[in-house]
PDB file of C-alpha atoms and ligand atoms in Angstrom:
ATOM      1  CA  MET A   8     -18.533  -0.135   2.621  1.00 59.00           C
ATOM      2  CA  PHE A   9     -16.881   3.244   2.179  1.00 76.00           C
ATOM      3  CA  GLU A  10     -19.580   4.610  -0.025  1.00 87.00           C
ATOM      4  CA  THR A  11     -20.179   7.555   2.309  1.00 92.00           C
ATOM      5  CA  ALA A  12     -16.511   8.345   2.836  1.00 90.00           C
ATOM      6  CA  GLU A  13     -15.564  11.693   1.546  1.00 91.00           C
ATOM      7  CA  ILE A  14     -12.411  12.508  -0.428  1.00 89.00           C
ATOM      8  CA  ASN A  15     -11.161  15.895  -1.602  1.00 92.00           C
ATOM      9  CA  ILE A  16     -10.693  16.103  -5.292  1.00 92.00           C
ATOM     10  CA  PRO A  17      -8.310  18.948  -6.199  1.00 92.00           C
ATOM     11  CA  CYS A  18      -9.320  21.071  -9.094  1.00 94.00           C
ATOM     12  CA  PRO A  19      -6.627  20.955 -11.767  1.00 92.00           C
ATOM     13  CA  GLY A  20      -7.469  24.545 -12.672  1.00 94.00           C
ATOM     14  CA  CYS A  21      -7.431  26.365  -9.386  1.00 97.00           C
ATOM     15  CA  GLY A  22      -6.472  23.677  -6.865  1.00 96.00           C
ATOM     16  CA  GLU A  23      -9.543  24.100  -4.838  1.00 96.00           C
ATOM     17  CA  LYS A  24     -10.502  20.889  -3.054  1.00 96.00           C
ATOM     18  CA  ASN A  25     -13.878  19.506  -3.894  1.00 95.00           C
ATOM     19  CA  PRO A  26     -15.231  17.048  -1.260  1.00 95.00           C
ATOM     20  CA  LYS A  27     -17.051  14.149  -2.917  1.00 93.00           C
ATOM     21  CA  THR A  28     -18.221  10.843  -1.486  1.00 93.00           C
ATOM     22  CA  ILE A  29     -17.148   7.478  -2.958  1.00 90.00           C
ATOM     23  CA  ALA A  30     -20.811   6.755  -3.899  1.00 92.00           C
ATOM     24  CA  TRP A  31     -20.904  10.026  -5.763  1.00 94.00           C
ATOM     25  CA  ILE A  32     -17.681   9.281  -7.613  1.00 91.00           C
ATOM     26  CA  LYS A  33     -18.959   5.938  -8.837  1.00 89.00           C
ATOM     27  CA  THR A  34     -22.012   7.538 -10.332  1.00 93.00           C
ATOM     28  CA  ASN A  35     -20.610  10.783 -11.788  1.00 93.00           C
ATOM     29  CA  ASP A  36     -17.731  11.515 -14.126  1.00 91.00           C
ATOM     30  CA  HIS A  37     -17.404  15.224 -13.724  1.00 94.00           C
ATOM     31  CA  PHE A  38     -18.138  18.033 -11.342  1.00 95.00           C
ATOM     32  CA  ASP A  39     -18.241  21.778 -11.239  1.00 97.00           C
ATOM     33  CA  CYS A  40     -15.457  23.130  -9.137  1.00 97.00           C
ATOM     34  CA  VAL A  41     -16.505  25.023  -6.000  1.00 96.00           C
ATOM     35  CA  GLY A  42     -13.595  27.329  -6.555  1.00 97.00           C
ATOM     36  CA  CYS A  43     -13.665  28.392 -10.112  1.00 98.00           C
ATOM     37  CA  GLY A  44     -16.838  26.798 -11.459  1.00 97.00           C
ATOM     38  CA  LYS A  45     -14.993  24.882 -14.066  1.00 96.00           C
ATOM     39  CA  SER A  46     -16.272  21.514 -15.184  1.00 96.00           C
ATOM     40  CA  VAL A  47     -13.694  19.034 -14.034  1.00 94.00           C
ATOM     41  CA  ARG A  48     -13.540  15.516 -15.329  1.00 92.00           C
ATOM     42  CA  VAL A  49     -13.314  12.906 -12.543  1.00 89.00           C
ATOM     43  CA  GLU A  50     -10.819  10.157 -13.141  1.00 81.00           C
ATOM     44  CA  SER A  51     -12.830   7.768 -11.004  1.00 80.00           C
ATOM     45  CA  LYS A  52     -10.682   4.772 -11.868  1.00 82.00           C
ATOM     46  CA  GLU A  53      -7.578   6.589 -10.618  1.00 80.00           C
ATOM     47  CA  LEU A  54      -9.297   7.901  -7.575  1.00 76.00           C
ATOM     48  CA  LEU A  55     -10.699   4.531  -6.643  1.00 76.00           C
ATOM     49  CA  ALA A  56      -7.376   2.874  -7.293  1.00 82.00           C
ATOM     50  CA  GLY A  57      -5.845   5.340  -4.796  1.00 77.00           C
ATOM     51  CA  LEU A  58      -8.385   4.021  -2.293  1.00 72.00           C
ATOM     52  CA  LYS A  59      -7.274   0.460  -2.929  1.00 70.00           C
ATOM     53  CA  LYS A  60      -4.945   0.804   0.088  1.00 70.00           C
ATOM     54  CA  VAL A  61      -7.998   1.429   2.222  1.00 66.00           C
ATOM     55  CA  ASP A  62      -9.785  -1.446   0.541  1.00 68.00           C
ATOM     56  CA  ASP A  63      -6.813  -3.846   1.289  1.00 76.00           C
ATOM     57  CA  SER A  64      -6.841  -3.023   4.911  1.00 76.00           C
ATOM     58  CA  VAL A  65     -10.581  -3.612   4.892  1.00 72.00           C
ATOM     59  CA  ALA A  66     -10.123  -6.889   3.123  1.00 79.00           C
ATOM     60  CA  SER A  67      -7.587  -8.110   5.741  1.00 81.00           C
ATOM     61  CA  LEU A  68      -9.929  -6.899   8.450  1.00 77.00           C
ATOM     62  CA  ARG A  69     -12.677  -8.969   6.886  1.00 81.00           C
ATOM     63  CA  LYS A  70     -10.425 -12.012   6.682  1.00 82.00           C
ATOM     64  CA  SER A  71      -9.874 -11.782  10.435  1.00 79.00           C
ATOM     65  CA  MET A  72     -13.518 -11.150  11.014  1.00 75.00           C
ATOM     66  CA  ARG A  73     -14.437 -14.272   9.115  1.00 75.00           C
ATOM     67  CA  LYS A  74     -12.852 -16.322  11.849  1.00 72.00           C
ATOM     68  CA  PHE A  75     -15.611 -15.194  14.097  1.00 67.00           C
ATOM     69  CA  GLY A  76     -18.552 -15.792  11.808  1.00 64.00           C
ATOM     70  CA  LYS A  77     -18.425 -19.097   9.986  1.00 62.00           C
ATOM     71  CA  ARG A  78     -21.971 -18.580   8.737  1.00 64.00           C
ATOM     72  CA  ARG A  79     -22.421 -18.849   5.019  1.00 64.00           C
TER      73      ARG A  79
HETATM   74 ZN1  LIG B1008     -11.315  25.173  -9.794  1.00 97.05          ZN
END
C-alpha cells in the first residue's frame, strides 16, 4: 500500500539523507550514498519495522473500512 512512500535513509558515514521508496527497500539491500558515494547497507528489516506504526494505523483503518464492504 505504501510501496511508493519515500523515506530518507541517513548515511552512517556522512549523514546525508537518501530518499528511497518502500518498494525499493524491499528489493535492494544497499545503495550508493548521494553525499559521499559510499556503499551503504540497508537494514530493510529495521526500516520496515520502523514503519510498522504506519502499518498499524493502516490496519485499523482497514478494519473500520471493512464495515462498509462485506464483500468477500
Ligand atoms: Zn554518505
